[in-house]
Rosetta silent file (secondary structure, phi, psi, omega in degrees, C-alpha in Angstrom):
SEQUENCE: MINLSGIGHVLLRVADEEASKRFYRDVLGFRIAEQDPEHGGVFMTLGDGFHTIDIAQHPAPQDAPRPRHGQLGLAHIAFKVASYAALRDAYSHLLKSGVEIQRAADHVCQRSIYFADPDGNGLEIYYEMPRALELFPNGRGDEDEVLPLTSANDPLPRWLVEAWPGAEAMAKVERLRRGPAAG
SCORE:     score description
SCORE:     0.000 S_00000001
   1 L     0.000  147.049  176.172   81.139  100.375  115.723 S_00000001
   2 L   -78.665  140.134 -178.588   80.714   97.475  113.285 S_00000001
   3 L  -110.956   79.713  179.914   82.173   94.198  114.524 S_00000001
   4 L   -71.630  148.314 -179.336   83.464   92.450  111.389 S_00000001
   5 L  -112.713   -2.389  178.679   84.736   88.893  111.771 S_00000001
   6 L   156.202  177.678  175.055   86.709   88.500  108.534 S_00000001
   7 L   -92.099  125.880 -176.456   86.622   88.842  104.779 S_00000001
   8 L   -81.433  -51.954  179.995   83.979   86.562  103.347 S_00000001
   9 L  -163.420  167.102  176.294   84.718   86.575   99.622 S_00000001
  10 E  -122.999  132.120  177.095   85.971   88.548   96.660 S_00000001
  11 E   -99.977  124.739  177.322   83.923   88.838   93.453 S_00000001
  12 E  -113.459  124.344  172.472   85.912   88.950   90.229 S_00000001
  13 E   -87.724  123.332 -169.410   84.286   89.942   86.951 S_00000001
  14 E  -121.146  159.049  179.173   86.244   87.991   84.326 S_00000001
  15 L   -76.683  -34.841 -177.140   86.724   87.903   80.555 S_00000001
  16 L  -139.484   99.345 -175.294   86.435   84.117   80.282 S_00000001
  17 H   -56.586  -41.518 -178.786   84.582   82.376   83.108 S_00000001
  18 H   -65.367  -44.019  179.138   85.749   78.895   82.059 S_00000001
  19 H   -63.484  -42.224  179.324   89.434   79.911   81.860 S_00000001
  20 H   -67.371  -40.207  177.719   89.243   81.622   85.254 S_00000001
  21 H   -60.424  -45.296  177.969   87.428   78.658   86.773 S_00000001
  22 H   -61.575  -43.625 -179.056   90.164   76.318   85.512 S_00000001
  23 H   -60.828  -53.425 -176.748   92.913   78.622   86.840 S_00000001
  24 H   -67.569  -32.566  178.905   91.472   78.996   90.346 S_00000001
  25 H   -79.889  -54.899 -170.175   90.516   75.293   90.517 S_00000001
  26 H   -82.132  -32.080 -179.033   93.422   73.554   88.761 S_00000001
  27 H   -92.620  -47.190 -174.638   96.315   75.896   89.574 S_00000001
  28 L   -95.365  -10.210  174.108   95.366   77.356   92.957 S_00000001
  29 L    86.455   15.511  175.170   93.358   74.437   94.342 S_00000001
  30 L   -68.725  154.753  175.742   89.966   76.067   94.882 S_00000001
  31 E  -112.405  141.673  177.873   86.906   73.823   94.962 S_00000001
  32 E   -79.559  119.852  178.600   83.676   74.748   93.199 S_00000001
  33 E   -88.315  -36.974 -179.815   80.942   75.121   95.817 S_00000001
  34 E  -162.260  145.022  173.542   78.233   76.118   93.363 S_00000001
  35 E  -123.903  127.811 -174.836   77.818   77.110   89.760 S_00000001
  36 L  -118.790   82.871 -176.513   74.763   79.176   88.946 S_00000001
  37 L   -64.816  -25.959 -178.370   74.286   79.244   85.151 S_00000001
  38 L   -70.830  -40.016 -178.560   70.866   80.914   85.439 S_00000001
  39 L  -106.975   -5.459 -178.471   72.140   83.968   87.320 S_00000001
  40 L    85.778  150.583  173.829   75.809   83.701   86.381 S_00000001
  41 L   111.112  146.232  174.023   78.739   83.060   88.614 S_00000001
  42 E  -125.335  123.462 -179.633   80.938   80.357   90.003 S_00000001
  43 E  -100.202  119.600 -174.171   81.313   80.235   93.779 S_00000001
  44 E  -120.947  144.574 -174.898   84.687   78.767   94.764 S_00000001
  45 E  -129.834  155.933  170.919   86.014   77.896   98.204 S_00000001
  46 L   -95.842    0.315  171.901   89.248   77.052   99.947 S_00000001
  47 L   124.888  -34.946 -174.125   87.270   74.768  102.240 S_00000001
  48 L   -85.406  -38.939 -178.792   86.112   76.551  105.390 S_00000001
  49 L  -115.763  172.832 -177.275   83.334   78.751  104.042 S_00000001
  50 L   -64.414  -37.351  178.497   80.886   78.457  101.183 S_00000001
  51 L  -152.378  143.235  177.507   82.865   80.784   98.953 S_00000001
  52 L  -112.991  -41.125  177.716   86.166   82.645   98.948 S_00000001
  53 E  -125.959  131.694  170.909   86.233   83.762   95.312 S_00000001
  54 E  -110.419  134.775  179.280   83.195   84.376   93.125 S_00000001
  55 E  -115.988  127.362  179.151   83.763   84.472   89.378 S_00000001
  56 E  -129.358  132.770  178.932   81.251   86.201   87.126 S_00000001
  57 E   -66.214  127.494  173.999   81.424   86.488   83.354 S_00000001
  58 L   -72.204  137.070 -177.241   81.715   90.105   82.191 S_00000001
  59 L   -68.929  -25.039 -179.339   78.991   90.799   79.608 S_00000001
  60 L  -141.098   67.398 -173.941   81.366   92.629   77.236 S_00000001
  61 H   -60.572  -30.066 -179.771   84.958   91.635   78.121 S_00000001
  62 H   -65.628  -21.679 -179.844   86.379   92.977   74.868 S_00000001
  63 H   -99.858   -6.179 -174.375   85.286   96.495   75.920 S_00000001
  64 L   -87.661  138.413  175.393   86.338   96.259   79.565 S_00000001
  65 L   -69.477  144.439  177.828   89.614   97.784   80.797 S_00000001
  66 L   -86.869  153.508  174.680   92.103   95.286   82.210 S_00000001
  67 L   -58.228  144.193  178.528   93.663   95.712   85.659 S_00000001
  68 L  -140.680  151.368 -178.960   96.867   97.710   85.461 S_00000001
  69 L   -59.384  133.508  176.325   99.716   98.508   87.809 S_00000001
  70 L    88.885    0.543 -179.931   99.152  101.715   89.733 S_00000001
  71 L   -73.606  162.153  171.261   95.393  101.873   89.286 S_00000001
  72 L   -71.527  156.687  176.494   93.049  102.825   92.089 S_00000001
  73 L    94.214 -151.627 -174.072   91.320   99.971   93.837 S_00000001
  74 L   -61.572  125.434  175.142   92.422   96.400   94.233 S_00000001
  75 L   -94.877  -44.566  174.902   96.170   95.840   93.837 S_00000001
  76 L  -164.555  164.359  173.053   96.176   92.136   94.701 S_00000001
  77 E  -109.140  131.546 -178.045   94.507   89.360   96.665 S_00000001
  78 E  -108.262  134.331  177.167   96.801   87.560   99.113 S_00000001
  79 E  -115.538  128.156 -177.814   96.505   83.899  100.052 S_00000001
  80 E   -92.156  140.588  172.202   98.267   82.630  103.163 S_00000001
  81 L  -110.230  158.137 -171.226   99.858   79.176  103.380 S_00000001
  82 L   -84.453  -11.617 -177.962  100.368   77.273  106.622 S_00000001
  83 L  -151.762  162.826  177.209  104.076   76.469  106.264 S_00000001
  84 H   -68.544  -33.290  175.944  107.242   77.529  104.523 S_00000001
  85 H   -62.065  -36.120  177.825  107.256   74.160  102.731 S_00000001
  86 H   -67.163  -34.451  175.696  103.813   75.036  101.345 S_00000001
  87 H   -65.882  -43.738  177.118  105.218   78.313   99.970 S_00000001
  88 H   -58.741  -46.316  179.475  108.044   76.351   98.317 S_00000001
  89 H   -63.852  -39.717  178.772  105.513   73.916   96.838 S_00000001
  90 H   -62.889  -43.730  178.490  103.317   76.775   95.613 S_00000001
  91 H   -57.614  -50.329 -179.896  106.286   78.410   93.860 S_00000001
  92 H   -62.371  -43.730 -178.464  107.173   75.152   92.091 S_00000001
  93 H   -64.201  -42.388  178.233  103.551   74.409   91.190 S_00000001
  94 H   -59.714  -47.156 -179.843  102.985   77.862   89.711 S_00000001
  95 H   -62.450  -44.639  179.520  106.064   77.539   87.509 S_00000001
  96 H   -64.453  -25.901  179.053  105.141   73.997   86.402 S_00000001
  97 L   -86.585    1.530  178.311  101.643   75.285   85.577 S_00000001
  98 L    82.176   15.150  178.931  103.089   77.950   83.281 S_00000001
  99 L   -86.322  130.670  177.438  102.273   80.864   85.581 S_00000001
 100 L   -79.423  120.485  173.234  104.762   83.737   85.444 S_00000001
 101 L   -84.254  120.352 -173.932  105.942   84.707   88.898 S_00000001
 102 L   -80.111  -36.693  179.085  106.362   88.462   88.663 S_00000001
 103 E  -166.972  164.811  174.277  108.342   89.006   91.851 S_00000001
 104 E  -136.661  147.781 -176.760  109.133   87.642   95.295 S_00000001
 105 E  -143.850  146.621  169.922  109.780   89.611   98.462 S_00000001
 106 E  -101.112  110.497 -178.308  110.976   89.180  102.024 S_00000001
 107 L   -98.513   31.961 -179.158  108.718   91.462  104.082 S_00000001
 108 L    71.374  -61.447 -178.516  110.633   90.758  107.324 S_00000001
 109 L   -96.980   -3.881  177.833  107.760   88.828  108.945 S_00000001
 110 E  -152.222  156.492  172.944  106.623   87.100  105.773 S_00000001
 111 E  -118.876  137.758 -170.251  107.884   85.927  102.410 S_00000001
 112 E  -133.819  148.038  169.252  105.670   86.384   99.370 S_00000001
 113 E  -120.624  140.784 -174.556  105.406   85.448   95.727 S_00000001
 114 E  -121.117  139.673 -179.021  103.400   87.611   93.329 S_00000001
 115 E  -158.597 -173.773 -178.292  101.716   86.649   90.054 S_00000001
 116 E  -133.890  155.692  174.684   98.476   87.302   88.143 S_00000001
 117 L   -83.950 -179.740 -176.808   95.359   85.397   87.151 S_00000001
 118 L   -58.702  -23.318  179.267   94.254   85.097   83.482 S_00000001
 119 L   -94.151   -0.550 -179.734   92.670   88.580   83.585 S_00000001
 120 L    91.322    7.985  175.631   95.714   90.250   85.110 S_00000001
 121 L   -69.203  129.874 -179.386   94.349   90.499   88.665 S_00000001
 122 E   -68.826  135.907  178.471   97.279   90.604   91.062 S_00000001
 123 E  -131.694  151.978  179.045   97.655   87.622   93.391 S_00000001
 124 E  -137.374  139.841  167.871  100.046   86.849   96.224 S_00000001
 125 E  -119.915  131.187 -176.796  100.846   83.664   98.117 S_00000001
 126 E  -140.885  157.212  170.504  102.726   84.186  101.368 S_00000001
 127 E  -119.247  129.438 -179.526  103.983   82.478  104.489 S_00000001
 128 E  -108.508  134.147  179.792  104.023   84.515  107.680 S_00000001
 129 L   -61.951  147.060  179.852  106.322   83.652  110.554 S_00000001
 130 L   -56.656  143.607  176.395  104.528   82.431  113.675 S_00000001
 131 L    62.577   30.228 -175.915  103.422   85.127  116.155 S_00000001
 132 H   -57.914  -42.987 -179.791  104.120   87.931  113.641 S_00000001
 133 H   -64.628  -38.016  176.870  101.655   90.353  115.219 S_00000001
 134 H   -67.519  -39.059 -178.982  103.155   89.695  118.662 S_00000001
 135 H   -70.502  -28.641 -175.977  106.697   90.118  117.286 S_00000001
 136 L  -126.313   62.067 -177.548  105.861   93.421  115.565 S_00000001
 137 L   -64.181  -21.467  179.887  103.313   95.241  117.768 S_00000001
 138 L  -110.506   18.909 -178.562  104.520   98.588  116.362 S_00000001
 139 L    99.863  171.874 -174.367  104.918   97.470  112.749 S_00000001
 140 L  -111.869    8.722 -179.572  107.722   95.746  110.912 S_00000001
 141 L    75.337 -175.190 -178.181  109.565   98.711  109.466 S_00000001
 142 L  -121.101   64.459 -176.707  110.239   99.180  105.798 S_00000001
 143 L  -117.576   37.224  178.303  113.039   96.717  105.202 S_00000001
 144 L   -60.742  144.691  176.811  111.527   94.650  102.386 S_00000001
 145 E  -125.147  136.470  173.808  114.024   92.786  100.226 S_00000001
 146 E   -74.376  133.717  179.336  113.533   91.616   96.658 S_00000001
 147 E  -105.782  140.386 -177.751  114.146   87.878   96.385 S_00000001
 148 L   -69.638  150.717  179.256  115.605   86.331   93.204 S_00000001
 149 L  -109.240  161.214  172.363  113.423   84.198   90.927 S_00000001
 150 L  -128.328  171.949  176.413  114.138   81.114   88.838 S_00000001
 151 L  -100.628  175.057 -174.860  112.382   79.571   85.868 S_00000001
 152 L   -59.567  -30.751 -177.091  110.554   76.237   85.710 S_00000001
 153 L   -91.635   -4.278 -179.113  113.657   74.337   84.500 S_00000001
 154 L   -93.686  160.763  171.435  116.046   75.823   87.078 S_00000001
 155 L   -63.886  159.380  176.644  116.636   74.672   90.661 S_00000001
 156 L   -60.073  149.541  175.758  114.642   76.491   93.322 S_00000001
 157 L   -65.144  152.175 -176.976  116.194   79.760   94.498 S_00000001
 158 H   -54.268  -39.260 -177.247  118.338   79.468   97.640 S_00000001
 159 H   -63.838  -22.816  177.890  115.886   81.493   99.746 S_00000001
 160 H   -88.584  -20.037 -178.648  113.204   78.852   99.189 S_00000001
 161 H   -85.675  -31.183 -178.243  115.466   75.911  100.014 S_00000001
 162 L   -70.000  158.417  172.082  116.724   77.286  103.339 S_00000001
 163 L   -73.528  133.281 -178.803  114.851   76.883  106.596 S_00000001
 164 L  -140.433  137.813    0.093  112.966   80.115  107.308 S_00000001
 165 L   -80.900  131.890  177.647  112.826   81.974  109.574 S_00000001
 166 L   -97.722 -166.182 -176.800  116.377   81.093  110.485 S_00000001
 167 H   -60.189  -40.506 -178.910  118.912   82.794  112.742 S_00000001
 168 H   -64.672  -43.376  179.209  119.510   85.685  110.317 S_00000001
 169 H   -65.214  -41.259 -179.005  115.801   86.476  110.014 S_00000001
 170 H   -69.933  -31.027  174.489  115.293   86.299  113.781 S_00000001
 171 H   -64.567  -39.142  177.123  118.284   88.616  114.366 S_00000001
 172 H   -65.190  -41.222  177.411  116.596   91.136  112.064 S_00000001
 173 H   -58.672  -48.505 -178.734  113.356   90.716  114.012 S_00000001
 174 H   -63.102  -40.427  178.309  115.140   91.437  117.307 S_00000001
 175 H   -62.267  -43.630 -179.326  116.917   94.470  115.853 S_00000001
 176 H   -69.769  -33.665  178.258  113.625   95.897  114.580 S_00000001
 177 H   -66.125  -35.239  179.591  111.856   95.181  117.870 S_00000001
 178 H   -71.575  -23.679  177.615  114.496   97.156  119.777 S_00000001
 179 L    98.651  173.017 -174.587  113.866  100.111  117.488 S_00000001
 180 H   -64.021  -30.071 -177.704  116.020  102.481  115.422 S_00000001
 181 H   -68.152  -28.917 -177.675  118.163  103.678  118.339 S_00000001
 182 H   -83.523  -16.401 -174.458  119.428  100.133  118.952 S_00000001
 183 L   -39.241    0.000    0.000  120.212   99.575  115.220 S_00000001
Protein backbone atom coordinates (compact mmCIF):
# COMPACT_ATOMS: atom_id res chain seq x y z
CA MET A 1 0.00 0.00 0.00
CA ILE A 2 1.15 3.58 -0.64
CA ASN A 3 1.77 5.59 2.52
CA LEU A 4 0.75 9.15 1.63
CA SER A 5 1.45 11.86 4.20
CA GLY A 6 -0.81 14.65 2.91
CA ILE A 7 -1.80 16.72 -0.08
CA GLY A 8 1.18 18.68 -1.32
CA HIS A 9 -0.34 21.18 -3.74
CA VAL A 10 -3.05 21.86 -6.28
CA LEU A 11 -2.22 23.16 -9.77
CA LEU A 12 -4.73 25.57 -11.27
CA ARG A 13 -4.61 26.49 -14.95
CA VAL A 14 -5.97 30.05 -15.05
CA ALA A 15 -7.24 32.59 -17.58
CA ASP A 16 -5.27 35.50 -16.13
CA GLU A 17 -2.20 34.59 -14.09
CA GLU A 18 -1.78 38.11 -12.67
CA ALA A 19 -5.44 38.36 -11.55
CA SER A 20 -5.27 34.92 -9.93
CA LYS A 21 -1.96 35.74 -8.26
CA ARG A 22 -3.47 38.92 -6.79
CA PHE A 23 -6.58 37.03 -5.59
CA TYR A 24 -4.69 34.22 -3.85
CA ARG A 25 -2.09 36.64 -2.42
CA ASP A 26 -4.14 39.72 -1.53
CA VAL A 27 -7.51 38.16 -0.66
CA LEU A 28 -6.59 34.74 0.72
CA GLY A 29 -3.17 35.56 2.17
CA PHE A 30 -0.94 33.20 0.19
CA ARG A 31 2.73 34.09 -0.14
CA ILE A 32 4.61 33.73 -3.42
CA ALA A 33 7.37 31.16 -2.95
CA GLU A 34 8.61 31.31 -6.53
CA GLN A 35 7.63 32.72 -9.87
CA ASP A 36 9.04 30.97 -12.90
CA PRO A 37 8.50 33.17 -15.98
CA GLU A 38 10.68 30.94 -18.18
CA HIS A 39 8.60 27.80 -17.62
CA GLY A 40 5.39 29.46 -16.45
CA GLY A 41 3.75 29.24 -13.09
CA VAL A 42 3.50 30.91 -9.74
CA PHE A 43 4.15 28.72 -6.70
CA MET A 44 2.22 30.01 -3.68
CA THR A 45 2.33 28.82 -0.08
CA LEU A 46 0.41 29.13 3.15
CA GLY A 47 3.72 28.92 4.99
CA ASP A 48 4.61 25.35 5.94
CA GLY A 49 5.60 23.89 2.58
CA PHE A 50 7.13 25.31 -0.57
CA HIS A 51 3.81 25.45 -2.38
CA THR A 52 0.13 24.86 -1.70
CA ILE A 53 -1.33 26.32 -4.90
CA ASP A 54 0.43 26.51 -8.25
CA ILE A 55 -0.99 28.91 -10.81
CA ALA A 56 -0.22 28.44 -14.49
CA GLN A 57 -1.41 30.62 -17.35
CA HIS A 58 -3.65 28.73 -19.78
CA PRO A 59 -2.29 29.18 -23.32
CA ALA A 60 -5.74 29.87 -24.82
CA PRO A 61 -8.10 30.92 -21.99
CA GLN A 62 -10.72 32.29 -24.36
CA ASP A 63 -11.21 28.76 -25.76
CA ALA A 64 -11.12 26.91 -22.44
CA PRO A 65 -14.32 25.79 -20.70
CA ARG A 66 -14.90 27.36 -17.28
CA PRO A 67 -15.60 25.26 -14.18
CA ARG A 68 -19.31 24.66 -13.75
CA HIS A 69 -21.54 23.28 -11.03
CA GLY A 70 -22.12 19.56 -11.39
CA GLN A 71 -19.12 18.82 -13.58
CA LEU A 72 -16.91 15.80 -13.06
CA GLY A 73 -13.68 16.42 -11.23
CA LEU A 74 -12.82 19.09 -8.73
CA ALA A 75 -15.83 20.65 -6.98
CA HIS A 76 -13.87 22.86 -4.59
CA ILE A 77 -10.67 23.30 -2.61
CA ALA A 78 -11.17 23.65 1.15
CA PHE A 79 -8.96 25.71 3.43
CA LYS A 80 -9.10 25.13 7.18
CA VAL A 81 -8.76 27.94 9.73
CA ALA A 82 -7.51 27.45 13.28
CA SER A 83 -10.36 29.16 15.15
CA TYR A 84 -13.96 30.22 14.86
CA ALA A 85 -12.80 33.84 15.13
CA ALA A 86 -10.64 33.24 12.05
CA LEU A 87 -13.71 32.00 10.15
CA ARG A 88 -15.57 35.16 11.19
CA ASP A 89 -12.62 37.29 10.04
CA ALA A 90 -12.41 35.41 6.74
CA TYR A 91 -16.12 36.00 6.07
CA SER A 92 -15.75 39.74 6.72
CA HIS A 93 -12.55 39.99 4.68
CA LEU A 94 -14.06 38.21 1.68
CA LEU A 95 -17.04 40.56 1.66
CA LYS A 96 -14.85 43.67 2.07
CA SER A 97 -12.69 42.39 -0.81
CA GLY A 98 -15.73 42.19 -3.09
CA VAL A 99 -15.87 38.39 -3.14
CA GLU A 100 -19.38 36.94 -3.42
CA ILE A 101 -20.01 34.34 -0.75
CA GLN A 102 -22.20 31.80 -2.50
CA ARG A 103 -23.37 29.88 0.55
CA ALA A 104 -22.57 28.93 4.13
CA ALA A 105 -23.29 25.64 5.86
CA ASP A 106 -23.25 24.02 9.27
CA HIS A 107 -21.93 20.49 8.65
CA VAL A 108 -22.44 19.45 12.30
CA CYS A 109 -18.70 19.18 13.05
CA GLN A 110 -17.68 22.18 10.97
CA ARG A 111 -18.99 25.45 9.63
CA SER A 112 -18.06 26.48 6.10
CA ILE A 113 -18.27 29.39 3.71
CA TYR A 114 -18.17 28.81 -0.04
CA PHE A 115 -17.07 31.17 -2.82
CA ALA A 116 -15.09 31.10 -6.08
CA ASP A 117 -11.79 32.39 -7.40
CA PRO A 118 -11.59 34.64 -10.51
CA ASP A 119 -11.88 31.61 -12.83
CA GLY A 120 -14.88 30.15 -11.04
CA ASN A 121 -12.99 27.41 -9.16
CA GLY A 122 -14.95 26.54 -6.04
CA LEU A 123 -13.29 27.39 -2.73
CA GLU A 124 -14.27 26.76 0.88
CA ILE A 125 -12.99 28.13 4.17
CA TYR A 126 -14.05 26.16 7.23
CA TYR A 127 -13.56 25.78 10.95
CA GLU A 128 -13.79 22.28 12.38
CA MET A 129 -14.64 21.68 16.01
CA PRO A 130 -11.79 20.20 18.05
CA ARG A 131 -11.54 16.39 18.10
CA ALA A 132 -14.06 16.04 15.24
CA LEU A 133 -12.75 12.67 14.10
CA GLU A 134 -12.88 11.36 17.68
CA LEU A 135 -16.41 12.75 18.13
CA PHE A 136 -17.68 11.18 14.90
CA PRO A 137 -15.86 7.84 14.47
CA ASN A 138 -18.81 6.52 12.41
CA GLY A 139 -19.48 9.70 10.45
CA ARG A 140 -21.48 12.80 11.23
CA GLY A 141 -24.79 11.94 9.63
CA ASP A 142 -26.46 14.05 7.00
CA GLU A 143 -27.81 16.92 9.05
CA ASP A 144 -26.22 19.86 7.22
CA GLU A 145 -27.97 23.19 7.68
CA VAL A 146 -27.86 26.17 5.35
CA LEU A 147 -26.67 29.27 7.20
CA PRO A 148 -27.93 32.75 6.26
CA LEU A 149 -25.62 35.24 4.54
CA THR A 150 -25.26 39.01 4.79
CA SER A 151 -23.75 41.59 2.48
CA ALA A 152 -20.66 43.73 3.07
CA ASN A 153 -22.68 46.64 4.54
CA ASP A 154 -24.79 44.50 6.89
CA PRO A 155 -23.88 43.25 10.37
CA LEU A 156 -22.42 39.76 10.54
CA PRO A 157 -25.00 36.97 10.61
CA ARG A 158 -25.93 35.73 14.10
CA TRP A 159 -24.31 32.32 13.54
CA LEU A 160 -20.92 33.99 13.10
CA VAL A 161 -21.24 36.20 16.18
CA GLU A 162 -22.16 33.40 18.60
CA ALA A 163 -19.60 31.22 20.32
CA TRP A 164 -19.37 27.92 18.42
CA PRO A 165 -19.59 25.09 19.16
CA GLY A 166 -21.96 26.02 21.94
CA ALA A 167 -24.37 23.96 24.02
CA GLU A 168 -26.83 23.47 21.13
CA ALA A 169 -24.14 22.18 18.77
CA MET A 170 -22.72 19.84 21.41
CA ALA A 171 -26.21 18.47 22.17
CA LYS A 172 -26.53 17.63 18.47
CA VAL A 173 -23.12 15.95 18.58
CA GLU A 174 -24.18 13.78 21.53
CA ARG A 175 -27.48 12.86 19.86
CA LEU A 176 -25.67 11.81 16.68
CA ARG A 177 -23.04 9.86 18.63
CA ARG A 178 -25.76 7.83 20.36
CA GLY A 179 -27.18 6.92 16.97
CA PRO A 180 -30.62 6.96 15.33
CA ALA A 181 -32.30 4.76 17.95
CA ALA A 182 -31.55 7.31 20.68
CA GLY A 183 -32.84 10.25 18.55
